[in-house]
Every structure is written in C-alpha cells, then in structure tokens.
Amino acid sequence: MDNLFFSGGEGIQPEEVERVILAHPQVQQVFIVPLDDAEYGQRPVAVVECDDGCELSALAAWSAERLARFQQPVRWLRLPETLKNGGIKISRRALCEWVRQQTHATVS
C-alpha cells in the first residue's frame, strides 16, 4: 500500500519521514499521518511513542534539523495506549481516526 500524500505540491512518503524520526534515541515508534489543510492540501502529523522524559518540542526541533521543511510535522502527538495492540501492528486507519478526533480535522 502506498501511503504517499502531497503537501503544497511536494510528495511526502510517511515511511521516509518516520525513518528519520526513528533515528532519535528516545523514539520507539513513530507514525506520520496526513492531515487535511486548506492551504497546503495535506500536512504531516507525527504520532510518537518515546521515553517518558522525551519532550515533543525538543523532538520537533531535532527533527527540523534533519527534514525538509515540507516534511516537518505540524503537530506532534503521543501514541496512546489504546492504539497499542500488544505487539500487533498498529492500524493506520485507526491511527488516522484517532488523529482526526484529536485535531478535529479530516485525516486522509
């Protein structure tokens, strides 16, 4: 399944952005989800599982040094326990629905 989406005419491959963020030593899992945006079409949102002491703002700053501007997530959310399936792969569909609820917007 191809998860490619576009932001301001630039193609974003979520897996590519996720690989960069996963390089951070405090990150265990990350998912990039497209969020509909009136100006850009879609914008990336990061949903992360990271160490307890990990500050999302610091993670955003760290990632900004390693990602192109159009790839940088506009929102950072912690992965909730309710979406973890005890080692089973997390459903992107369920994740998109959860992000939609958190942001009160449409997620593709």
Tab-separated table of C-alpha atoms in Angstrom:
chain	number	residue	atom	x	y	z
A	1	MET	CA	0.000	0.000	0.000
A	2	ASP	CA	1.345	3.390	-0.979
A	3	ASN	CA	0.981	5.992	1.760
A	4	LEU	CA	2.261	8.901	-0.364
A	5	PHE	CA	0.480	12.219	0.171
A	6	PHE	CA	1.099	15.764	-1.041
A	7	SER	CA	1.738	18.953	0.894
A	8	GLY	CA	1.994	22.157	-1.109
A	9	GLY	CA	2.720	20.133	-4.245
A	10	GLU	CA	5.559	18.182	-2.595
A	11	GLY	CA	5.223	14.422	-2.239
A	12	ILE	CA	5.661	13.081	1.282
A	13	GLN	CA	6.366	9.406	1.842
A	14	PRO	CA	5.478	8.791	5.519
A	15	GLU	CA	7.944	5.914	5.847
A	16	GLU	CA	10.821	8.193	4.811
A	17	VAL	CA	9.954	10.768	7.485
A	18	GLU	CA	9.390	8.005	10.047
A	19	ARG	CA	12.894	6.578	9.405
A	20	VAL	CA	14.459	9.954	10.172
A	21	ILE	CA	12.487	10.422	13.405
A	22	LEU	CA	13.175	6.825	14.495
A	23	ALA	CA	16.887	7.676	14.491
A	24	HIS	CA	16.291	9.744	17.639
A	25	PRO	CA	17.485	7.650	20.606
A	26	GLN	CA	14.333	8.272	22.683
A	27	VAL	CA	11.830	7.222	19.987
A	28	GLN	CA	10.479	3.656	19.903
A	29	GLN	CA	7.755	4.110	17.265
A	30	VAL	CA	6.519	6.898	15.033
A	31	PHE	CA	3.726	7.210	12.509
A	32	ILE	CA	3.254	10.067	10.060
A	33	VAL	CA	-0.391	10.758	9.247
A	34	PRO	CA	-1.648	13.269	6.645
A	35	LEU	CA	-3.931	15.997	7.974
A	36	ASP	CA	-6.102	17.913	5.503
A	37	ASP	CA	-5.100	21.554	5.194
A	38	ALA	CA	-6.902	24.290	3.212
A	39	GLU	CA	-3.671	25.966	2.096
A	40	TYR	CA	-1.311	23.031	1.514
A	41	GLY	CA	-3.690	20.182	0.702
A	42	GLN	CA	-2.320	17.992	3.473
A	43	ARG	CA	0.232	18.412	6.260
A	44	PRO	CA	2.134	15.744	8.206
A	45	VAL	CA	1.268	14.924	11.810
A	46	ALA	CA	3.637	12.781	13.902
A	47	VAL	CA	2.296	10.265	16.406
A	48	VAL	CA	5.166	9.004	18.540
A	49	GLU	CA	5.941	6.539	21.276
A	50	CYS	CA	9.003	7.755	23.131
A	51	ASP	CA	10.716	7.629	26.514
A	52	ASP	CA	8.901	9.236	29.440
A	53	GLY	CA	11.387	12.107	29.613
A	54	CYS	CA	11.134	12.889	25.914
A	55	GLU	CA	9.761	16.361	25.211
A	56	LEU	CA	7.812	16.577	21.958
A	57	SER	CA	9.007	20.149	21.384
A	58	ALA	CA	12.642	19.007	21.630
A	59	LEU	CA	11.901	16.119	19.282
A	60	ALA	CA	10.331	18.561	16.806
A	61	ALA	CA	13.425	20.790	16.959
A	62	TRP	CA	15.735	17.791	16.494
A	63	SER	CA	13.705	16.601	13.504
A	64	ALA	CA	13.603	20.073	11.938
A	65	GLU	CA	17.388	19.898	11.557
A	66	ARG	CA	17.091	16.652	9.584
A	67	LEU	CA	13.933	17.000	7.484
A	68	ALA	CA	12.995	19.272	4.605
A	69	ARG	CA	10.556	21.982	5.668
A	70	PHE	CA	7.623	20.372	3.832
A	71	GLN	CA	8.323	17.047	5.619
A	72	GLN	CA	8.310	18.527	9.120
A	73	PRO	CA	5.245	17.528	11.138
A	74	VAL	CA	2.937	20.414	12.016
A	75	ARG	CA	1.617	18.574	15.096
A	76	TRP	CA	3.228	16.072	17.454
A	77	LEU	CA	1.074	13.679	19.471
A	78	ARG	CA	1.979	10.844	21.823
A	79	LEU	CA	0.814	7.380	20.797
A	80	PRO	CA	-1.990	6.436	23.195
A	81	GLU	CA	-2.029	3.092	24.992
A	82	THR	CA	-5.464	2.386	23.492
A	83	LEU	CA	-3.966	2.075	19.997
A	84	LYS	CA	-1.215	-0.336	21.016
A	85	ASN	CA	-2.314	-3.865	20.191
A	86	GLY	CA	0.064	-5.831	22.408
A	87	GLY	CA	2.737	-6.281	19.769
A	88	ILE	CA	0.328	-6.498	16.846
A	89	LYS	CA	0.860	-3.973	14.053
A	90	ILE	CA	-0.963	-0.698	14.682
A	91	SER	CA	-3.700	0.034	12.163
A	92	ARG	CA	-3.046	3.223	10.172
A	93	ARG	CA	-6.808	3.527	9.706
A	94	ALA	CA	-7.374	3.503	13.485
A	95	LEU	CA	-4.491	5.926	13.909
A	96	CYS	CA	-5.977	8.311	11.321
A	97	GLU	CA	-9.331	8.218	13.100
A	98	TRP	CA	-7.669	8.941	16.448
A	99	VAL	CA	-5.689	11.881	14.974
A	100	ARG	CA	-8.895	13.216	13.422
A	101	GLN	CA	-10.515	13.203	16.866
A	102	GLN	CA	-7.504	14.874	18.480
A	103	THR	CA	-7.237	17.624	15.874
A	104	HIS	CA	-10.931	17.968	14.996
A	105	ALA	CA	-9.950	17.854	11.325
A	106	THR	CA	-10.049	15.497	8.391
A	107	VAL	CA	-7.231	12.972	8.080
A	108	SER	CA	-6.702	11.175	4.781
